[in-house]
mmCIF file of C-alpha atoms in Angstrom:
data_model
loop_
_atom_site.group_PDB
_atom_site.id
_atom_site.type_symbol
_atom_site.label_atom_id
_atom_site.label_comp_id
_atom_site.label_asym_id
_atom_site.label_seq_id
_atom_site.Cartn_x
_atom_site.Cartn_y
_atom_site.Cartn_z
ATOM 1 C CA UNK A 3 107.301 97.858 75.545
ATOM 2 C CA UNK A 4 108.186 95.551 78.759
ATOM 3 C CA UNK A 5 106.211 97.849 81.024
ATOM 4 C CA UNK A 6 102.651 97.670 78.396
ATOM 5 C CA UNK A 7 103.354 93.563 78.254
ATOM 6 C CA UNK A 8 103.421 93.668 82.295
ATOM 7 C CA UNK A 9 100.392 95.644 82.407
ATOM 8 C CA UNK A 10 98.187 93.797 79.990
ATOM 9 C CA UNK A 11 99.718 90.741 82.073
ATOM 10 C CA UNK A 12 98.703 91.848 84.726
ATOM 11 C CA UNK A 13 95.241 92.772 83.398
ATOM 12 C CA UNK A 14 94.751 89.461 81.745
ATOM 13 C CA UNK A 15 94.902 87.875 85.601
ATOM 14 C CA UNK A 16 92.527 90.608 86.546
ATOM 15 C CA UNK A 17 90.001 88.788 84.179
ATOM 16 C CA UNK A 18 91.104 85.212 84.288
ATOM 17 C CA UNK A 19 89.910 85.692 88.519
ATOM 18 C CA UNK A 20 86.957 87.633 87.698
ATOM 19 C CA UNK A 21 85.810 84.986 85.035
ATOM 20 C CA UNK A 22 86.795 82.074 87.664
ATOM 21 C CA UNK A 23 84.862 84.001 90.590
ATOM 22 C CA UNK A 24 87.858 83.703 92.409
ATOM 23 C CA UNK A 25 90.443 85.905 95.053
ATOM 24 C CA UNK A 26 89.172 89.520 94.613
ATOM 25 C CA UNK A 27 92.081 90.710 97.360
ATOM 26 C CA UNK A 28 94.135 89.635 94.699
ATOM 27 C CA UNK A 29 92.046 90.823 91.818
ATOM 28 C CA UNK A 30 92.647 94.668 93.017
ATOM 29 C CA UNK A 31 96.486 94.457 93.740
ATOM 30 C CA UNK A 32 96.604 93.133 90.097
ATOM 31 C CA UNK A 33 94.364 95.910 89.204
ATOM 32 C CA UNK A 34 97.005 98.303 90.990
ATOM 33 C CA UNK A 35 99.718 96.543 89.188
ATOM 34 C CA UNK A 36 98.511 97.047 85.651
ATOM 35 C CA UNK A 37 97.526 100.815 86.086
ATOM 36 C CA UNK A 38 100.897 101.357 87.567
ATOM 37 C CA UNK A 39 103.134 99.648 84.332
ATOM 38 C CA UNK A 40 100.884 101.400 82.003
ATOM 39 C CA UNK A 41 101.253 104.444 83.631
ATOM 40 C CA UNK A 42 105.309 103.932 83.642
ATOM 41 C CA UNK A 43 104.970 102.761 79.938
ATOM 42 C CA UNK A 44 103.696 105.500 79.336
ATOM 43 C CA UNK A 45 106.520 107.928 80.857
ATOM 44 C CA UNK A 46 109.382 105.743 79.130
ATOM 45 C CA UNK A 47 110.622 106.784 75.641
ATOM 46 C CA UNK A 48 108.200 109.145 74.909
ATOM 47 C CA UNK A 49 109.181 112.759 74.292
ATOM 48 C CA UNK A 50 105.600 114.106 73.724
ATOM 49 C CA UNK A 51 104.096 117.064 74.818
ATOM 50 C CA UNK A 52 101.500 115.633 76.686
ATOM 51 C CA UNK A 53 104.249 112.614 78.920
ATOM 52 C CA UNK A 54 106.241 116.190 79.201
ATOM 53 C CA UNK A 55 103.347 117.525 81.175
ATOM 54 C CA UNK A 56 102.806 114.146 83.040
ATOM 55 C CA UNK A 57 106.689 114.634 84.431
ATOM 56 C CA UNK A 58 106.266 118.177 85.091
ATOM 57 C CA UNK A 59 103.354 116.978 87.230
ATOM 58 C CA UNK A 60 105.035 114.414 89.011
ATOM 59 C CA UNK A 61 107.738 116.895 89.540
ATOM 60 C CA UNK A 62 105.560 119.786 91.226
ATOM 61 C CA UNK A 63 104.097 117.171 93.195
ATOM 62 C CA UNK A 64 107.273 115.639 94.507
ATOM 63 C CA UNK A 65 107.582 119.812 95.628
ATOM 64 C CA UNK A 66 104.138 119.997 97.025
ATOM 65 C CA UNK A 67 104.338 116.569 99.112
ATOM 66 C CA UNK A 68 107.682 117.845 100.492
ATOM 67 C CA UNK A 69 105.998 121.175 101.652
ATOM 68 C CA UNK A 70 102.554 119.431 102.830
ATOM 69 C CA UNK A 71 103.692 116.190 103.865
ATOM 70 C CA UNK A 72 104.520 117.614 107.562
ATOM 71 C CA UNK A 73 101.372 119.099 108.275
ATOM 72 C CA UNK A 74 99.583 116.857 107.186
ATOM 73 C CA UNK A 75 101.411 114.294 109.304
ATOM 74 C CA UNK A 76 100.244 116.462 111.950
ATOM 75 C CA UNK A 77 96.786 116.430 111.029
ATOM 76 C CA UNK A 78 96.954 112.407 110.691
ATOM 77 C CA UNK A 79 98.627 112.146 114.122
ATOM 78 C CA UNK A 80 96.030 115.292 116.151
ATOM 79 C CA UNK A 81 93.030 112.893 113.846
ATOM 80 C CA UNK A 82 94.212 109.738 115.558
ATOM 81 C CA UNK A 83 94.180 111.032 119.154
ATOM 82 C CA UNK A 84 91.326 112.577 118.922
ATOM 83 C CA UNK A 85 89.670 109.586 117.694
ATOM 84 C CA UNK A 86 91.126 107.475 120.143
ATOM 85 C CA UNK A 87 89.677 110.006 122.452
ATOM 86 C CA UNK A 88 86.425 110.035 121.248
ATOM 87 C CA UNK A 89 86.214 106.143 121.185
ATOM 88 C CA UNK A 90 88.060 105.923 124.847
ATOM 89 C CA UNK A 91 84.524 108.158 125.920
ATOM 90 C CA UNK A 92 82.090 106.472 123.748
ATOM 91 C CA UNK A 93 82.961 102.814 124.166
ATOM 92 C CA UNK A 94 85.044 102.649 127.509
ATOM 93 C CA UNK A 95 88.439 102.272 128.185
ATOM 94 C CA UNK A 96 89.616 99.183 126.147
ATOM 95 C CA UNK A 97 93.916 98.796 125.222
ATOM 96 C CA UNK A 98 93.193 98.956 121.427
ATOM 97 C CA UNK A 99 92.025 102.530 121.553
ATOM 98 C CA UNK A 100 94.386 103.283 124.562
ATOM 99 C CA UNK A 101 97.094 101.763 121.300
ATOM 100 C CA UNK A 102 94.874 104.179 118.550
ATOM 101 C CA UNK A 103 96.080 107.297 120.756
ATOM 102 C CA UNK A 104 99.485 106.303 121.326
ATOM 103 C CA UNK A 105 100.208 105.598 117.684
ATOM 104 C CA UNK A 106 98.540 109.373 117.183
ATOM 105 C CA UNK A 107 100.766 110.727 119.846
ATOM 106 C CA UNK A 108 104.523 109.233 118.036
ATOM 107 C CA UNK A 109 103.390 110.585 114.706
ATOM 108 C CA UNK A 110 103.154 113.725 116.617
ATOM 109 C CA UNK A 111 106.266 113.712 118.102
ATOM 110 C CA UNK A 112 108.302 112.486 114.934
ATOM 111 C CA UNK A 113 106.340 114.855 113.033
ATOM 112 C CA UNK A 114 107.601 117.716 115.861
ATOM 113 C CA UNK A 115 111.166 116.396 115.415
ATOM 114 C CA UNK A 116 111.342 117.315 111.866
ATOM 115 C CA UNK A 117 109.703 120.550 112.300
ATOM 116 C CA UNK A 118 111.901 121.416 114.997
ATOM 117 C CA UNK A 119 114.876 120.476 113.029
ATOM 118 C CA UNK A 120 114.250 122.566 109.809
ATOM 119 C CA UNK A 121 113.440 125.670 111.578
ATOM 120 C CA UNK A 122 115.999 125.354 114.818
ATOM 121 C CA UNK A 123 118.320 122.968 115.080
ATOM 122 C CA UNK A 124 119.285 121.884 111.636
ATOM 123 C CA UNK A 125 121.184 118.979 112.672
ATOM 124 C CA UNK A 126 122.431 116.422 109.858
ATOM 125 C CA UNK A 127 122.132 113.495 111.483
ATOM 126 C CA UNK A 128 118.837 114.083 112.396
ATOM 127 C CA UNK A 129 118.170 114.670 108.524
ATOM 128 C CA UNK A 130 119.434 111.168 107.930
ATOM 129 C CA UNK A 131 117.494 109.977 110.501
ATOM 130 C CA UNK A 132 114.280 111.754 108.953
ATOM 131 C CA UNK A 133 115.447 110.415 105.469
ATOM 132 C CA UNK A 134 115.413 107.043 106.563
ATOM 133 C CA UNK A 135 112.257 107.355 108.475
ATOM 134 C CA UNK A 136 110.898 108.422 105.049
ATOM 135 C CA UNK A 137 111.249 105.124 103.241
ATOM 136 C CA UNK A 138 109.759 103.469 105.579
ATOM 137 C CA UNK A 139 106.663 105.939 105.894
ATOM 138 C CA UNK A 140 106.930 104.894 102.083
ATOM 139 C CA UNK A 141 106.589 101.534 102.264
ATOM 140 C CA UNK A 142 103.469 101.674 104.491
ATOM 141 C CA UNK A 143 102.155 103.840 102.656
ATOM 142 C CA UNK A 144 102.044 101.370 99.963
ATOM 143 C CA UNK A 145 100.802 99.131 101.817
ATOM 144 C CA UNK A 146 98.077 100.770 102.992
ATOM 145 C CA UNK A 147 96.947 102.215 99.860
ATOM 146 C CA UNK A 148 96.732 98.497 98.364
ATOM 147 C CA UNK A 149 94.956 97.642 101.622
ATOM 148 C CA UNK A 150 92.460 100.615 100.577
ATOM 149 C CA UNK A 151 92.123 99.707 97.132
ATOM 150 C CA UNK A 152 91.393 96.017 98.063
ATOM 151 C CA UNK A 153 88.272 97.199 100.237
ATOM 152 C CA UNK A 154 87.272 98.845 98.047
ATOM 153 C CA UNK A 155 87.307 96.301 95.576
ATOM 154 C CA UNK A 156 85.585 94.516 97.587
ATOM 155 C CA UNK A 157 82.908 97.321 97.912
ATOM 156 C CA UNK A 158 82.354 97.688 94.287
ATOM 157 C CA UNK A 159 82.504 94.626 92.550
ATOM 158 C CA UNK A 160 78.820 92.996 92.929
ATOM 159 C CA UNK A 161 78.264 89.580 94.244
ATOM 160 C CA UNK A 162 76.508 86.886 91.971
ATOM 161 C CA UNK A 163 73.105 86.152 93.414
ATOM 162 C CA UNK A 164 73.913 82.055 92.707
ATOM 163 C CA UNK A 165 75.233 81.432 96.780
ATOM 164 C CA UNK A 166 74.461 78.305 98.632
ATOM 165 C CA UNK A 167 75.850 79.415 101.807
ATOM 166 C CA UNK A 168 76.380 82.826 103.173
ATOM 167 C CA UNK A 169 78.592 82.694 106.275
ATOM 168 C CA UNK A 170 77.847 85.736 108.860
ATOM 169 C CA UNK A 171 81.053 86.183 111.189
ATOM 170 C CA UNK A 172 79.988 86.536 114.811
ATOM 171 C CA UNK A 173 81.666 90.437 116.826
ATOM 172 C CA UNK A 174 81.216 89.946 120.123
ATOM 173 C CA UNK A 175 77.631 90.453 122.378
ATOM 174 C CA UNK A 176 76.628 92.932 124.576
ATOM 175 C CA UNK A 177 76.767 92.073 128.231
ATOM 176 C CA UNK A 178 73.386 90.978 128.650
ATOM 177 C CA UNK A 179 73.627 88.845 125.783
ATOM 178 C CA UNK A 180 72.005 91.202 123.390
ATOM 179 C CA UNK A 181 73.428 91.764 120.110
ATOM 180 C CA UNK A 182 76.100 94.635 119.462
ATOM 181 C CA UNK A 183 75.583 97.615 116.462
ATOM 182 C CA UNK A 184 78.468 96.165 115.177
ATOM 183 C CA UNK A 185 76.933 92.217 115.000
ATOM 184 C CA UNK A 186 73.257 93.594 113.571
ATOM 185 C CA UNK A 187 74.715 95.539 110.376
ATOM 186 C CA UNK A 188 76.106 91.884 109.751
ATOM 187 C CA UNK A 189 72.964 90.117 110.412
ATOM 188 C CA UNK A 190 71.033 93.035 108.849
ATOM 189 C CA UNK A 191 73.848 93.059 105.939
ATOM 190 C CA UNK A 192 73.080 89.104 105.428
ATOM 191 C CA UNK A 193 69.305 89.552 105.767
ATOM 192 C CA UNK A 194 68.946 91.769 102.855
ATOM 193 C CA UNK A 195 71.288 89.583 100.810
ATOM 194 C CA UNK A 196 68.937 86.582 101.229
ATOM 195 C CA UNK A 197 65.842 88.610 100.637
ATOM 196 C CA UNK A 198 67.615 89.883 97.313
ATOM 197 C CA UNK A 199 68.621 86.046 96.242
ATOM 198 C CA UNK A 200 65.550 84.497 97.028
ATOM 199 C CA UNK A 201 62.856 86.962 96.268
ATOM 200 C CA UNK A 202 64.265 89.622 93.533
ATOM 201 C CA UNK A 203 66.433 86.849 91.282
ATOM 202 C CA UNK A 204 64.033 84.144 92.316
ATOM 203 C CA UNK A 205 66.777 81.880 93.251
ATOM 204 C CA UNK A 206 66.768 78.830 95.933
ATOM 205 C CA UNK A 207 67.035 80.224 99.248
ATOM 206 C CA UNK A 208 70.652 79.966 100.244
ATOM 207 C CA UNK A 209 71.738 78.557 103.899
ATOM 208 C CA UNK A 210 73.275 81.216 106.585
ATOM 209 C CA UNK A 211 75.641 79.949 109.097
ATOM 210 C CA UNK A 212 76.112 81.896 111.962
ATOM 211 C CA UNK A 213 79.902 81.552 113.324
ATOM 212 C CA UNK A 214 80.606 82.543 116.553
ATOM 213 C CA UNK A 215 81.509 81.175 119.873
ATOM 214 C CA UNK A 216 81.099 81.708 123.712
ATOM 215 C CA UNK A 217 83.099 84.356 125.106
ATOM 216 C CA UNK A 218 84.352 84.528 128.513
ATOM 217 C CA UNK A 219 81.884 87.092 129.544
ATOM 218 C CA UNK A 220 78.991 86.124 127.265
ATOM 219 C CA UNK A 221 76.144 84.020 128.603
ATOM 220 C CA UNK A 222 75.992 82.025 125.328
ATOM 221 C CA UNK A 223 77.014 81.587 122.128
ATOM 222 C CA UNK A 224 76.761 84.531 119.536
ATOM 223 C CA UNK A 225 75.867 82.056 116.992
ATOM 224 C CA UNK A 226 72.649 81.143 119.194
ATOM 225 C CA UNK A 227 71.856 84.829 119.321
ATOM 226 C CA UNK A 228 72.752 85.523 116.162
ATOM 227 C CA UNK A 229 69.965 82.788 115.026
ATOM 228 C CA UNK A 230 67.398 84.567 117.337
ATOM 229 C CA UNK A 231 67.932 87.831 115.802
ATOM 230 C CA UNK A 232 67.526 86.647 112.282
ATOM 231 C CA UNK A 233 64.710 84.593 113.587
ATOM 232 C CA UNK A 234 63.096 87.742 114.728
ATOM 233 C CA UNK A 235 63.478 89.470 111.812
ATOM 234 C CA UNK A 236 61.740 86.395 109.778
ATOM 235 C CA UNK A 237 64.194 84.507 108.468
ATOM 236 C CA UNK A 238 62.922 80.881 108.236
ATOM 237 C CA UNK A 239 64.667 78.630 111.214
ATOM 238 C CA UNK A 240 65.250 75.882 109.105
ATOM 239 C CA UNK A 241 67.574 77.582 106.879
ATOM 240 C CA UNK A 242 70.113 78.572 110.101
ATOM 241 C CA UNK A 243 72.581 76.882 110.707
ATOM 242 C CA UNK A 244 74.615 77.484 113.663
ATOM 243 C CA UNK A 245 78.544 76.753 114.195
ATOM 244 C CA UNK A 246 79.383 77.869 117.692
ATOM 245 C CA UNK A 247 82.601 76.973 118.527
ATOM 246 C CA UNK A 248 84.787 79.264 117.046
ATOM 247 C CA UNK A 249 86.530 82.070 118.801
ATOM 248 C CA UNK A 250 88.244 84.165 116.338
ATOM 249 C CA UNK A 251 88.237 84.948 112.563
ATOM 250 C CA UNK A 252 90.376 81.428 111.054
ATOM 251 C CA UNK A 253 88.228 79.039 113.039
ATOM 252 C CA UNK A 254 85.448 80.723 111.937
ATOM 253 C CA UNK A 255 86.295 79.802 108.478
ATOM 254 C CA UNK A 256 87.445 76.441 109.207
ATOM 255 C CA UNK A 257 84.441 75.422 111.282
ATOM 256 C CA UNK A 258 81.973 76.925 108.518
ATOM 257 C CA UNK A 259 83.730 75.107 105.700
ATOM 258 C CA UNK A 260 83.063 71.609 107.899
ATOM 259 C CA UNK A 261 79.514 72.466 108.215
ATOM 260 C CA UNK A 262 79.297 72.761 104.183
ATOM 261 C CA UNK A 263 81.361 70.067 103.433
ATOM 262 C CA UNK A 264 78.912 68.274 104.993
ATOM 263 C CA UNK A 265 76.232 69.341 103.131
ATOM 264 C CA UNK A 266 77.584 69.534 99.604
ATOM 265 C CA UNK A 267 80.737 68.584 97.495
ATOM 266 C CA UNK A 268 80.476 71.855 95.612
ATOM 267 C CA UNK A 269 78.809 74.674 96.467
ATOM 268 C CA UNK A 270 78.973 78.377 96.153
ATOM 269 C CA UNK A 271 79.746 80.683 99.523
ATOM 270 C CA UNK A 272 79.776 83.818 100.549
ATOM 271 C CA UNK A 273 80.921 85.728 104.059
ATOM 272 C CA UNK A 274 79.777 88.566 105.507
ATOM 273 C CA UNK A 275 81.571 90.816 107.969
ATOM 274 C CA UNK A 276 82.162 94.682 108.281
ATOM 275 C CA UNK A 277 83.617 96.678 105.543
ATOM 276 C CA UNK A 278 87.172 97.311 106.752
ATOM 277 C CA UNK A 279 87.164 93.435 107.937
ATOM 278 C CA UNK A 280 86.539 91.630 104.522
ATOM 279 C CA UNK A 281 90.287 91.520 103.372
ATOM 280 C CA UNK A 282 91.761 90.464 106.590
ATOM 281 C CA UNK A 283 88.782 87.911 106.079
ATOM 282 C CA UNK A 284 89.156 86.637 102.653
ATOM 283 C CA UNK A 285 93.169 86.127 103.665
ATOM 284 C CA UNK A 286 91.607 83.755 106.660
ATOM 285 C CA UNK A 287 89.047 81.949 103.740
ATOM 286 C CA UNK A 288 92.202 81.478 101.856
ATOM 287 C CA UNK A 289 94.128 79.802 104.487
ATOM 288 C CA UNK A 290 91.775 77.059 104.985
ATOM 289 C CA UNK A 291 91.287 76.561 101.601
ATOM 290 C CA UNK A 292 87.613 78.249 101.027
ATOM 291 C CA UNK A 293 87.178 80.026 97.847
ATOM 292 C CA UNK A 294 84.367 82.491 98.861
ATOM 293 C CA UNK A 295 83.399 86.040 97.554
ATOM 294 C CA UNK A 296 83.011 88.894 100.523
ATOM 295 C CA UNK A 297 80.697 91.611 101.495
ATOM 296 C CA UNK A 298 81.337 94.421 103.853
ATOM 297 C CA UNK A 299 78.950 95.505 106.312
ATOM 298 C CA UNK A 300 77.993 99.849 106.778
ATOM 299 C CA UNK A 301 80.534 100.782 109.533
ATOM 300 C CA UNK A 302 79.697 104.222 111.430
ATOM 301 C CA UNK A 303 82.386 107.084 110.678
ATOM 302 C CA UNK A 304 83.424 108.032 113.723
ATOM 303 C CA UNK A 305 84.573 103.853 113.958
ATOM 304 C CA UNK A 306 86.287 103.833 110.701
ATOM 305 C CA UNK A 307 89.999 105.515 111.810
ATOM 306 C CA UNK A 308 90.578 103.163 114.554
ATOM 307 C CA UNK A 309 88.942 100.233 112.297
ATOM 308 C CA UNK A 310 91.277 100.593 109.458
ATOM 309 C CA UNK A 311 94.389 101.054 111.659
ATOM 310 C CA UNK A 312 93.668 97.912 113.863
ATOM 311 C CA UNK A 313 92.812 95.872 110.567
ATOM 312 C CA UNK A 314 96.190 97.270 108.512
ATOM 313 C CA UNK A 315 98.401 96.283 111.572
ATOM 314 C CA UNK A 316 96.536 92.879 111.681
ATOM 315 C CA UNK A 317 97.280 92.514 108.348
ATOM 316 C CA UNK A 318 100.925 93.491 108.902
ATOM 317 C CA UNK A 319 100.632 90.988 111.283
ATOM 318 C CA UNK A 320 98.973 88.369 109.301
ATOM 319 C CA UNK A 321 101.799 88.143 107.002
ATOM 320 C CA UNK A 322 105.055 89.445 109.130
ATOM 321 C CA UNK A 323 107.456 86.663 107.256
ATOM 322 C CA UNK A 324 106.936 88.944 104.159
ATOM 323 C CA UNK A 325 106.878 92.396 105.301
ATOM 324 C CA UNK A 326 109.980 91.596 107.682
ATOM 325 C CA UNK A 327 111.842 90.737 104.663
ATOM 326 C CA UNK A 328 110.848 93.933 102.592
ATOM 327 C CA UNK A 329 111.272 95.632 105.574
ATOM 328 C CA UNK A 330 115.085 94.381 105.821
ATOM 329 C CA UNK A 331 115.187 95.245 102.213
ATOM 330 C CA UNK A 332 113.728 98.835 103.046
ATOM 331 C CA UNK A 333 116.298 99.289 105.553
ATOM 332 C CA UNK A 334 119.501 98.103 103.475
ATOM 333 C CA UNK A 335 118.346 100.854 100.242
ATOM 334 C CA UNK A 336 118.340 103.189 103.236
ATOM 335 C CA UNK A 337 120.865 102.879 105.015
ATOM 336 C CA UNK A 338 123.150 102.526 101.287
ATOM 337 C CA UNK A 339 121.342 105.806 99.366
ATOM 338 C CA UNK A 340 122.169 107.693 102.577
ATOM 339 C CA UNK A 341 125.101 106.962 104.256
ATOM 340 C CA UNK A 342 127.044 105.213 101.496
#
């Protein structure tokens, strides 16, 4: 019974944020949550035949992840360096993807450890080592199956045509000042949204501030560019508005929310960006106290593995207080269901 109250708890907040318009990132852990306690509610007292197949499920799956789990470890770590490959001959030599192949490379090796140890060595402590390994591999993969389910969310969920500012994050220009694939599917993302307000729900056109700074290599702002491009694409000049001095993702937020606190006491916002940026995003909206919806940019495929993994470890970043904690807690259950 505790685990169906939790679950229609959770549910219930689901709804109350979805009726206020507010937090989708999290909207879809609470999502997560209730599926989860029904799911356990459902497995607890309850003799049935069909709960009997559930376990029997779980069970054969717990037997097929043990037998899988290694190669496909391998595939995930050959995936990653060949990515980071792939990128390191498409884009240049840059750290990040230098980072992408040497994360690729460890899962290889840890992944050869084990192997090597079931078939030739068959050491114990390397078992425990392994063991322990696996609770953390756990708990990541946790949290990167929330972080999946967020975008997603994010993806799905449709955005109410009613916005009086849409906020386009600036990525960086090329080195002539031109602007990157990454920047137009913004601008292009934004372009359509204001098209679809304005023309197809026959709302008031909404404002679009472009955010971005100067870089050190960029001959000006990517907010002035950014305005040129939509400009050129004929978006009406006097609905731009530019904030150019922000150099990463929080100031971009901060420096946006000036500019339409300015304008209006209430109002209605909404931020564009790529698809695997919106969470890390909406956690930056959140910190400075902007209550905005999100929408995610097309990223190409052959972008998306090195996308995700820079965003998750961001993220990791973003909020290391926490995960250090639960990653303390991680390593105490460890270290007590194995060697204690």
């Amino acid at each position: 019974m505790l685990f169906y109250l939790l679950s229609a708890f959770s549910l219930g907040g689901v709804l109350t944020l979805r009726t206020m318009g507010r937090n989708r990132q999290f909207q879809s852990y609470l999502l997560v949550a209730a599926l989860l306690f029904l799911f356990v509610g459902m497995l607890q007292g309850n003799d049935s035949p069909q709960v009997a197949l559930i376990r029997y499920a779980v069970m054969l799956f717990r037997v097929l992840f043990g037998l899988i789990s290694p190669f496909a470890f391998l595939f995930f770590g050959l995936a990653l360096v060949f990515n980071g490959v792939l990128l390191l001959k498409k884009e240049g030599w840059a750290k990040r993807y230098g980072l992408l192949v040497a994360v690729g490379a460890f899962i290889l090796l840890m992944d050869l450890l084990f192997l090597l140890n079931y078939f030739v060595f068959h050491h114990y402590l390397i078992w425990r080592f392994m063991r322990l390994m696996g609770y953390f591999i756990i708990y990541f993969g946790v949290v990167l199956i929330l972080f999946f389910v967020a975008t997603a969310f994010y993806g799905i969920v449709p955005v109410s045509l009613d916005k009086d500012f849409v906020i386009v994050l600036g990525a960086g220009l090329l080195p002539d000042g031109g602007i990157s694939p990454l920047l137009r599917r913004r601008l292009d993302r934004a372009i359509r949204f204001f098209r679809h307000q304005t023309e197809r729900a026959q709302k008031r056109p909404c404002r679009l501030i472009v955010s971005g700074g100067t870089g050190v290599d960029e001959p000006f702002s990517e907010a002035y560019a950014m305005k040129r491009y939509l400009v050129e694409k004929g978006i009406p000049e006097e609905v731009i508005l530019e904030e150019d001095k922000s150099v990463n993702t929080y100031q971009n937020f901060l420096y946006s929310k000036g500019i339409m606190d300015a304008y209006k006491e209430s109002y209605k916002c909404l931020f564009i960006t790529n698809n695997f940026h919106v969470v890390r995003s909406s956690l930056y909206a959140h910190r400075v106290g902007l209550e905005t919806d999100g929408l995610g940019a097309w990223t190409p495929l052959y972008f998306l593995p090195y996308a995700f993994l820079r965003e998750f470890i961001a993220l990791i970043f973003l909020q290391i207080k926490a995960h250090t904690l639960l990653l303390a807690g991680v390593l105490v259950f460890g270290v007590w269901r194995i060697y204690l």
